mmCIF file with all atom_site columns, C-alpha atoms in Angstrom:
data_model
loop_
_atom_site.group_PDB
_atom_site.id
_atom_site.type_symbol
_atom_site.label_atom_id
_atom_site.label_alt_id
_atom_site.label_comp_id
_atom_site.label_asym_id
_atom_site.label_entity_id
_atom_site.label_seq_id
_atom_site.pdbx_PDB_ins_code
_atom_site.Cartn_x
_atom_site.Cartn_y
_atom_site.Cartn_z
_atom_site.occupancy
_atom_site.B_iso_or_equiv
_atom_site.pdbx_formal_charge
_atom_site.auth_seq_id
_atom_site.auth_comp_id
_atom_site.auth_asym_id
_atom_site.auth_atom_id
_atom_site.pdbx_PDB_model_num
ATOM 1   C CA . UNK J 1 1   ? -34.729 197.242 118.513 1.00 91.00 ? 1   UNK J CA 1
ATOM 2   C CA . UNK J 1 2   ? -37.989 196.458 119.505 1.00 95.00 ? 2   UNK J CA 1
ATOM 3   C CA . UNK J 1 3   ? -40.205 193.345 118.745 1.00 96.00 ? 3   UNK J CA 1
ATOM 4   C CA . UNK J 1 4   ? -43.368 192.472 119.125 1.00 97.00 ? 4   UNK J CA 1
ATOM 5   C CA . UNK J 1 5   ? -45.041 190.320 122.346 1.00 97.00 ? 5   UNK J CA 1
ATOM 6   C CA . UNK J 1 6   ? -47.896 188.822 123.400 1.00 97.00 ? 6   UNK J CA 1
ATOM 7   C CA . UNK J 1 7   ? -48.187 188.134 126.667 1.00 98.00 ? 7   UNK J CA 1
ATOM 8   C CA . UNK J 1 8   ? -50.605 186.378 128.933 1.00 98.00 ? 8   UNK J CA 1
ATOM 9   C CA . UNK J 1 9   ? -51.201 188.103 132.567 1.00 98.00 ? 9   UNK J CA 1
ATOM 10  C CA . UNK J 1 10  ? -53.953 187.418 134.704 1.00 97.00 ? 10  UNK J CA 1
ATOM 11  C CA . UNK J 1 11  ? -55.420 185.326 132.494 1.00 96.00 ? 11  UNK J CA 1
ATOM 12  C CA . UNK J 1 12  ? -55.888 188.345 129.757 1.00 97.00 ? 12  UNK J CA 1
ATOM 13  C CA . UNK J 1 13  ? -53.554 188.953 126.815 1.00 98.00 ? 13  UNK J CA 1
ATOM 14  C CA . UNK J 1 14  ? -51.948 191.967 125.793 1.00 98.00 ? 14  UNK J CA 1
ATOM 15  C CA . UNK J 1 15  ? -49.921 192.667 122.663 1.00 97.00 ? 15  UNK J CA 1
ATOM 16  C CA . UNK J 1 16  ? -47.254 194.964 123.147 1.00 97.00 ? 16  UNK J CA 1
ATOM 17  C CA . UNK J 1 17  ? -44.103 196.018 121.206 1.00 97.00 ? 17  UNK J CA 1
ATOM 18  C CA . UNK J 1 18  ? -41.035 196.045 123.202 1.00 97.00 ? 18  UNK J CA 1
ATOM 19  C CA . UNK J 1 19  ? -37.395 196.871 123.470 1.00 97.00 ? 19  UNK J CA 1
ATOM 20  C CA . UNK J 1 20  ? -35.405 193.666 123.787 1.00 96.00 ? 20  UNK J CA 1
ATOM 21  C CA . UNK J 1 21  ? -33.785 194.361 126.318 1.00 97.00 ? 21  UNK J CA 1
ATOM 22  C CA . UNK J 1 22  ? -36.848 195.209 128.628 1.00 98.00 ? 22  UNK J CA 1
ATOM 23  C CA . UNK J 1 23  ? -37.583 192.809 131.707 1.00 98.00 ? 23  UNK J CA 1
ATOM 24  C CA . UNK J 1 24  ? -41.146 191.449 132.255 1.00 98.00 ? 24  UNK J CA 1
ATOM 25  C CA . UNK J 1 25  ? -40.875 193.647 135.693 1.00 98.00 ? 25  UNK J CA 1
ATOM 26  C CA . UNK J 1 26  ? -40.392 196.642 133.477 1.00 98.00 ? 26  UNK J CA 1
ATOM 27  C CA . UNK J 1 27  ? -43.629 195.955 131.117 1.00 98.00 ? 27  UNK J CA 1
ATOM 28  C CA . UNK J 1 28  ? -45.806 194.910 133.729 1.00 98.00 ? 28  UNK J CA 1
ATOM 29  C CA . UNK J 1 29  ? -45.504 197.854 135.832 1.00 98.00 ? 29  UNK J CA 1
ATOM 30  C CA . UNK J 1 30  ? -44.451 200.894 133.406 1.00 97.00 ? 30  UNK J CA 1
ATOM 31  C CA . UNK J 1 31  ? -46.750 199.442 129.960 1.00 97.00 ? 31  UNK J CA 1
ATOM 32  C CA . UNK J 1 32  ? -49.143 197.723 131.586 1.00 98.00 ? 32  UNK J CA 1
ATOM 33  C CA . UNK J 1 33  ? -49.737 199.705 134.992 1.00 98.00 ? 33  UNK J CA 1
ATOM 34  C CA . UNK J 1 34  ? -49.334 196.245 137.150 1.00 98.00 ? 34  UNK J CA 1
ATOM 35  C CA . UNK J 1 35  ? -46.894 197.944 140.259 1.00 97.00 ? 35  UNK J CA 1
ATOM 36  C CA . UNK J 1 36  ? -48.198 195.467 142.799 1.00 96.00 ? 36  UNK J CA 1
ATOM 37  C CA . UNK J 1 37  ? -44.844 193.800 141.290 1.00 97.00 ? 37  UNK J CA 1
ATOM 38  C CA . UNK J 1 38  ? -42.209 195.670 143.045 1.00 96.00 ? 38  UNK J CA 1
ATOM 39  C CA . UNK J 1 39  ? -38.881 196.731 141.906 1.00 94.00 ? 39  UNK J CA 1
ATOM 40  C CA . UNK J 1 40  ? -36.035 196.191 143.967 1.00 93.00 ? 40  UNK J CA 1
ATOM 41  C CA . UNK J 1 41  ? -32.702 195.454 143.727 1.00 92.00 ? 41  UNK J CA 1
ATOM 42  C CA . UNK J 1 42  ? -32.570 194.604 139.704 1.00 91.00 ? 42  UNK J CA 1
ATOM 43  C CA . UNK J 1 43  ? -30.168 191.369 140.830 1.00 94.00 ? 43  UNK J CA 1
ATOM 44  C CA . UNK J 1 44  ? -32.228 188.960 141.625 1.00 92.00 ? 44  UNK J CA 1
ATOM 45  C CA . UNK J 1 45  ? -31.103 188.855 145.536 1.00 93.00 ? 45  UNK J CA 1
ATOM 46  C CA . UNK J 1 46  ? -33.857 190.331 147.019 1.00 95.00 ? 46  UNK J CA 1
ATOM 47  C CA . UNK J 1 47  ? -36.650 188.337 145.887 1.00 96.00 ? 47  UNK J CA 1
ATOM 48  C CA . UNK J 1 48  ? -39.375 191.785 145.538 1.00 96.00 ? 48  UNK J CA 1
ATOM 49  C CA . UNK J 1 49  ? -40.336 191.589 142.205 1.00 98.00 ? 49  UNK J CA 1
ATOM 50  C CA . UNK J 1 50  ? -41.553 187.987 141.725 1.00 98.00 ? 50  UNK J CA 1
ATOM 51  C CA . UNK J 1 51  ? -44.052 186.711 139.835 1.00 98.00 ? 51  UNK J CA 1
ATOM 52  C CA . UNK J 1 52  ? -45.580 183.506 138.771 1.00 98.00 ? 52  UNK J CA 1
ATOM 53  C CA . UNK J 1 53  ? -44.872 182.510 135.552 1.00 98.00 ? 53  UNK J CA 1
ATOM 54  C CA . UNK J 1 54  ? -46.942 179.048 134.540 1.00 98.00 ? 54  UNK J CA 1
ATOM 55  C CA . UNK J 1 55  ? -46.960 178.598 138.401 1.00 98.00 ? 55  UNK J CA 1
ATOM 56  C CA . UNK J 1 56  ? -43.721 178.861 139.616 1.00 98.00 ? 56  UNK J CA 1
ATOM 57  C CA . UNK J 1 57  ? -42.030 181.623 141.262 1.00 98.00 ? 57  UNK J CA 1
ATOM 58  C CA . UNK J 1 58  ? -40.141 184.011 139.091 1.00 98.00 ? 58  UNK J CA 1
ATOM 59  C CA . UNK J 1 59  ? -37.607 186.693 139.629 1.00 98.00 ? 59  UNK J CA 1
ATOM 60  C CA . UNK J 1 60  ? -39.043 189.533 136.800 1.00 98.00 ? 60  UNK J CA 1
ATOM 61  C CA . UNK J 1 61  ? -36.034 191.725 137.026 1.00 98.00 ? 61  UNK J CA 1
ATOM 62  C CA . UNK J 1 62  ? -33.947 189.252 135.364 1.00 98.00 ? 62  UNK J CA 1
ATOM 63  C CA . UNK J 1 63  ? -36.778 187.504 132.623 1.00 98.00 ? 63  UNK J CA 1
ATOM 64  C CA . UNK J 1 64  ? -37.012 189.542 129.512 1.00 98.00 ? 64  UNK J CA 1
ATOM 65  C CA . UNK J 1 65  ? -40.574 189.781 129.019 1.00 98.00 ? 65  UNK J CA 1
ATOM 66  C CA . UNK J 1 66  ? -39.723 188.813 124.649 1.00 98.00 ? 66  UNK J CA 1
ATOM 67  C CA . UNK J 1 67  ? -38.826 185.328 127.125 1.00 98.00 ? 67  UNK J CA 1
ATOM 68  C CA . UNK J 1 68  ? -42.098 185.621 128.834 1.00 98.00 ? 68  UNK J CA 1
ATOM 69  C CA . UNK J 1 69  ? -44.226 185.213 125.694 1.00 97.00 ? 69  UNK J CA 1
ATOM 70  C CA . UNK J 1 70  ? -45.736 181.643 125.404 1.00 95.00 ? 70  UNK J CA 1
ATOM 71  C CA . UNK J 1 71  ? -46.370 181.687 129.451 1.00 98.00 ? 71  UNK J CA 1
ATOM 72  C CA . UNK J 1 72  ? -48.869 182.801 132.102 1.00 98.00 ? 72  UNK J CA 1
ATOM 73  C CA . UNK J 1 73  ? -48.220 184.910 134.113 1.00 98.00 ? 73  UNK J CA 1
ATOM 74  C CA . UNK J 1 74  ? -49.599 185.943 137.013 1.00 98.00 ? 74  UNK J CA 1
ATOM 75  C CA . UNK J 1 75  ? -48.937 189.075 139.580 1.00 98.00 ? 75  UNK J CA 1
ATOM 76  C CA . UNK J 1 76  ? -50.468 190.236 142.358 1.00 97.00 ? 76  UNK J CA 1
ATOM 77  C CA . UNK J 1 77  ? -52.793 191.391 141.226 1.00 97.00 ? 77  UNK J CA 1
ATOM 78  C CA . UNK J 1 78  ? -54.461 188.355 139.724 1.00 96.00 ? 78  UNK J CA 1
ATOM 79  C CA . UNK J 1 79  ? -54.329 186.821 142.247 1.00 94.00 ? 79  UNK J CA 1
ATOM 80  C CA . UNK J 1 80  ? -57.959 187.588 143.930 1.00 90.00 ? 80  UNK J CA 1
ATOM 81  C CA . UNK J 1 81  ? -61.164 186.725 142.120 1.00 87.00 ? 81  UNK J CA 1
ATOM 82  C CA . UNK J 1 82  ? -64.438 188.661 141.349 1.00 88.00 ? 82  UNK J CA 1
ATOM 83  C CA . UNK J 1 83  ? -63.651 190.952 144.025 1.00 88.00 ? 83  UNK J CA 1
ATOM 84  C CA . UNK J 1 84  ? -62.852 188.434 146.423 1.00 93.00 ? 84  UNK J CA 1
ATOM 85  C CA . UNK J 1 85  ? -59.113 188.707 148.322 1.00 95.00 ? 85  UNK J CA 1
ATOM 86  C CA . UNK J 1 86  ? -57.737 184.734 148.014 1.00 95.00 ? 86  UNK J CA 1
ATOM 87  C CA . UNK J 1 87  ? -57.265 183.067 151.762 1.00 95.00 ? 87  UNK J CA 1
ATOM 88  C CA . UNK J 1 88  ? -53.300 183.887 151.163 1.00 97.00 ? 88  UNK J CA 1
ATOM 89  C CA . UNK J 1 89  ? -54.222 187.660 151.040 1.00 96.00 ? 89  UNK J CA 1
ATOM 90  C CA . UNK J 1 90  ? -56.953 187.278 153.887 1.00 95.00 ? 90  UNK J CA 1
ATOM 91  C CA . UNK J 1 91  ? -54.606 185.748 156.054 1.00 96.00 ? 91  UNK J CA 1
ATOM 92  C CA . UNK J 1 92  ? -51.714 188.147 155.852 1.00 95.00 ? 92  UNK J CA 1
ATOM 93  C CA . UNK J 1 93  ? -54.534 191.060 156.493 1.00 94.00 ? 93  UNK J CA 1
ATOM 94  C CA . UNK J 1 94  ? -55.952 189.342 159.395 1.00 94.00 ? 94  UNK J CA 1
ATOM 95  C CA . UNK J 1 95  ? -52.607 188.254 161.189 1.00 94.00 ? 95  UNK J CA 1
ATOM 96  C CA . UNK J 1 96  ? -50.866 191.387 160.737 1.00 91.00 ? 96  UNK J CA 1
ATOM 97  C CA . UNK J 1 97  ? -47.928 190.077 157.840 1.00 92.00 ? 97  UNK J CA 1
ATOM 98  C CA . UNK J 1 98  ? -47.891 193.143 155.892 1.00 87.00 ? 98  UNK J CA 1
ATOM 99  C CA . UNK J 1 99  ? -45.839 195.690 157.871 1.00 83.00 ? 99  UNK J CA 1
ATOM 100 C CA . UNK J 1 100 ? -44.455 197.911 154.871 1.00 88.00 ? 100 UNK J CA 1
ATOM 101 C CA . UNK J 1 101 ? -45.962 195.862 152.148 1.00 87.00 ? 101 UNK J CA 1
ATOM 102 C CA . UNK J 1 102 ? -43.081 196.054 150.112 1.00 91.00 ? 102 UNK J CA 1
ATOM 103 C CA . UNK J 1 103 ? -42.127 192.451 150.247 1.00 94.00 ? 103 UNK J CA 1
ATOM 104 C CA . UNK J 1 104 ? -46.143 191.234 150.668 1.00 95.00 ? 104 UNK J CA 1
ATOM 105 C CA . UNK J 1 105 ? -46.653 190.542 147.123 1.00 97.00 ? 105 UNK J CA 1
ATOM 106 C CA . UNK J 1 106 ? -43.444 188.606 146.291 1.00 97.00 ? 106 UNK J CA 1
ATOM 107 C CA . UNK J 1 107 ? -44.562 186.423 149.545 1.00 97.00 ? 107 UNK J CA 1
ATOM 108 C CA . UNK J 1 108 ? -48.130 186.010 148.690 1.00 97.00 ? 108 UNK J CA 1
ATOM 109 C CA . UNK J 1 109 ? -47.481 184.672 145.089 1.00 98.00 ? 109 UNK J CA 1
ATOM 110 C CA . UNK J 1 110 ? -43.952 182.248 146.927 1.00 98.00 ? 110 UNK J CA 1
ATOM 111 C CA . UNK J 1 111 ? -46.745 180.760 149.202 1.00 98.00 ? 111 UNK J CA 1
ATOM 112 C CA . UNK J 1 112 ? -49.224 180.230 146.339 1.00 98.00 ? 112 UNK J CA 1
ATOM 113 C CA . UNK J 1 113 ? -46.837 178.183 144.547 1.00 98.00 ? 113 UNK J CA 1
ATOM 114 C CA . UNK J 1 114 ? -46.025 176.642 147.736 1.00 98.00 ? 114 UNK J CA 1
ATOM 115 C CA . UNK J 1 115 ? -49.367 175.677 148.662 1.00 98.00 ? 115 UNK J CA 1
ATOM 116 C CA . UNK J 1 116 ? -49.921 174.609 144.899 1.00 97.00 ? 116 UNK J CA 1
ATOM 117 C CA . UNK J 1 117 ? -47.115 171.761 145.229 1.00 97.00 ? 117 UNK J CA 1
ATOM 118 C CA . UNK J 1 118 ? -47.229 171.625 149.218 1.00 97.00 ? 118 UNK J CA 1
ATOM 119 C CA . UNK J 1 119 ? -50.959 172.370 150.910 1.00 97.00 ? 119 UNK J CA 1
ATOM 120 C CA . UNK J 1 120 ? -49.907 171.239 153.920 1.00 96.00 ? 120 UNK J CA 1
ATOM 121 C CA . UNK J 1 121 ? -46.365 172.726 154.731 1.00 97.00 ? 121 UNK J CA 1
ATOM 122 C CA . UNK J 1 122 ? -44.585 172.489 157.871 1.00 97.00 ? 122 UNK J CA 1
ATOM 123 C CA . UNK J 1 123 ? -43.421 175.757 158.861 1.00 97.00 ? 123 UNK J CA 1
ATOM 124 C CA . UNK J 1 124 ? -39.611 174.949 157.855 1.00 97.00 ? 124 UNK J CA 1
ATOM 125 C CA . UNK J 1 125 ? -40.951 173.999 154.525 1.00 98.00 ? 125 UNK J CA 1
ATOM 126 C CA . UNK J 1 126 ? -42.455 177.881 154.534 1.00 98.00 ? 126 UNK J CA 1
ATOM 127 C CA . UNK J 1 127 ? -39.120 179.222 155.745 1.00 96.00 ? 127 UNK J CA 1
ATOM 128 C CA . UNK J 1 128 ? -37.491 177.527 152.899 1.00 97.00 ? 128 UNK J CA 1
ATOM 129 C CA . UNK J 1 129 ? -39.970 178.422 150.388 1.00 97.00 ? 129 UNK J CA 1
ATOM 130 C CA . UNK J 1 130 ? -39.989 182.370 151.442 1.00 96.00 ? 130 UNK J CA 1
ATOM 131 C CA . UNK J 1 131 ? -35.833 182.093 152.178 1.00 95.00 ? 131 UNK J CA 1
ATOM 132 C CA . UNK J 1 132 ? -35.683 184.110 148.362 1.00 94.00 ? 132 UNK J CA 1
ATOM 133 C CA . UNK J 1 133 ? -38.165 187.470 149.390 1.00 95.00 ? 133 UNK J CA 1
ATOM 134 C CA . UNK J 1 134 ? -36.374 189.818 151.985 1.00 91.00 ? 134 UNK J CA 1
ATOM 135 C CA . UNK J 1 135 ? -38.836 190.880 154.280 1.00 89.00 ? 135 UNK J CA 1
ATOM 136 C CA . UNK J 1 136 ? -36.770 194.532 155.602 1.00 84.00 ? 136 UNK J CA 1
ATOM 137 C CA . UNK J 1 137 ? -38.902 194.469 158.318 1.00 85.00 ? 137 UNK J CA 1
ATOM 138 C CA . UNK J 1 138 ? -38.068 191.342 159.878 1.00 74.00 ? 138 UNK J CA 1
ATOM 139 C CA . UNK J 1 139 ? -41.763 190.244 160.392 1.00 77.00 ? 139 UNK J CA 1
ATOM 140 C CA . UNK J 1 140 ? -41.313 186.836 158.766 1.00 90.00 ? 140 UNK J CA 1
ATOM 141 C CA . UNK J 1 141 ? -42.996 185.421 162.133 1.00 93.00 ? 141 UNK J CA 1
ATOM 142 C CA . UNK J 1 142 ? -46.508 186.525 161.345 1.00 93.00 ? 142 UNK J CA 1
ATOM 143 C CA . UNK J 1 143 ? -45.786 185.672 157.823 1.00 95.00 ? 143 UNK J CA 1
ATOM 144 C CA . UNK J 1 144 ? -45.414 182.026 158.129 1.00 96.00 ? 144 UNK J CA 1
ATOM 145 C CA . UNK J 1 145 ? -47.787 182.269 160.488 1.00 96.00 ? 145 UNK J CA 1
ATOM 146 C CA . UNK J 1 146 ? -50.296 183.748 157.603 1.00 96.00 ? 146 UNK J CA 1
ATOM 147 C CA . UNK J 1 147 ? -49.304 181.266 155.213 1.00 97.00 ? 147 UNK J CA 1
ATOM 148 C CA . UNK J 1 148 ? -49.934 178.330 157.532 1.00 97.00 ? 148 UNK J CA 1
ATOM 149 C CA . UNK J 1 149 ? -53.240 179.600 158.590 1.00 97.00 ? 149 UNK J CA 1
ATOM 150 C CA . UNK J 1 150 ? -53.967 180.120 154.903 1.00 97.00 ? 150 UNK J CA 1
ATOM 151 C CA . UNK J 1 151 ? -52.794 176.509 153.877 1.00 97.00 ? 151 UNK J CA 1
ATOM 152 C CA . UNK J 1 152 ? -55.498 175.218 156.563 1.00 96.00 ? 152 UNK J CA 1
ATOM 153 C CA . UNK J 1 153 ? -57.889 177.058 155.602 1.00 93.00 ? 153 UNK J CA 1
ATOM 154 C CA . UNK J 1 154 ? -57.155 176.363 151.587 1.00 94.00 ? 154 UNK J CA 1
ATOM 155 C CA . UNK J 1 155 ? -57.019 172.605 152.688 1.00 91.00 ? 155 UNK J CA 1
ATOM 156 C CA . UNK J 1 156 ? -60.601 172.742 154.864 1.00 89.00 ? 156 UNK J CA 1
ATOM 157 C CA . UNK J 1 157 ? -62.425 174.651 151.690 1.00 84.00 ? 157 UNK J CA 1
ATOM 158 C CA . UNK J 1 158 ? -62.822 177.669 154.020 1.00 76.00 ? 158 UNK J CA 1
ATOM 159 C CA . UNK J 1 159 ? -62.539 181.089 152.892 1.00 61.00 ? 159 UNK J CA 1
ATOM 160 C CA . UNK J 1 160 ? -60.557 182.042 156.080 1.00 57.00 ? 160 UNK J CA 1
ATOM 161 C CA . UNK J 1 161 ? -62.383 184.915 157.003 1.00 50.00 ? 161 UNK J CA 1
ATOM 162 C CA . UNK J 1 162 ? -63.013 185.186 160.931 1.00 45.00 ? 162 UNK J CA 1
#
């Protein structure tokens, strides 16, 4: 059975009719062409798809997007604005925190909230914060690294470009 949804991501609306069952992870990358959300485990144990939804971090393999409606949402690949990467996205660039990438979104949009409720984290806080997104590549060093140097930069009003 499918009902209708609107849904609010990245600050634009979209009206969409949708099985029940389908998770937001499913209509934002397959109906609405958002894959920086990745799919992982469908679980919710490795952390990959997460969004932000009114903020907060989000698991969108297990939120039915029909749950989603009333919310913002934000991916990815909303993050950045007018062209512009956000200091988060700059600093994982700059110090090397992407290795595959597969993780990188789901740890960019963790830290955002972080930063949101924390700006200036200590880097235990980050561990705990990130402790939900498997990084497979084990470079979680030069990620909390990145989200530190992003947090200082975010808290000095500086774009954080060398």
């Amino acid at each position: 059975m499918d009902q209708p949804v609107r849904l609010q991501v990245n600050g634009r609306e979209y009206r969409l009719l949708v099985p029940v069952h389908r998770t937001l992870l499913e209509v934002l990358r397959e109906d609405l062409g958002l894959v920086g959300t990745k799919h992982g485990c469908e679980l919710g144990e490795c952390g990959v798809c997460t969004v932000l939804v009114d903020g907060k971090p989000t698991l969108s393999c297990l939120l039915l997007a029909v749950d989603a409606e009333g919310h913002e949402v934000t991916t990815i690949e909303g993050l950045g604005q007018d062209g512009a990467l956000h200091p988060l996205q700059k600093a994982f660039a700059e110090l090397g925190a992407l290795q595959c990438g597969y993780c990188t979104p789901a740890m960019i949009l963790t830290a955002k909230a972080l930063l949101e409720e924390n700006p200036t984290p200590t880097p235990e806080q980050i561990r705990d914060a990130l402790s939900g997104v498997f990084c497979r590549c084990t470079g979680y060093v030069k990620i909390i690294e990145a989200v530190g140097t992003a947090a200082r930069h975010l808290s000095a009003g500086t774009s954080g470009s060398r």
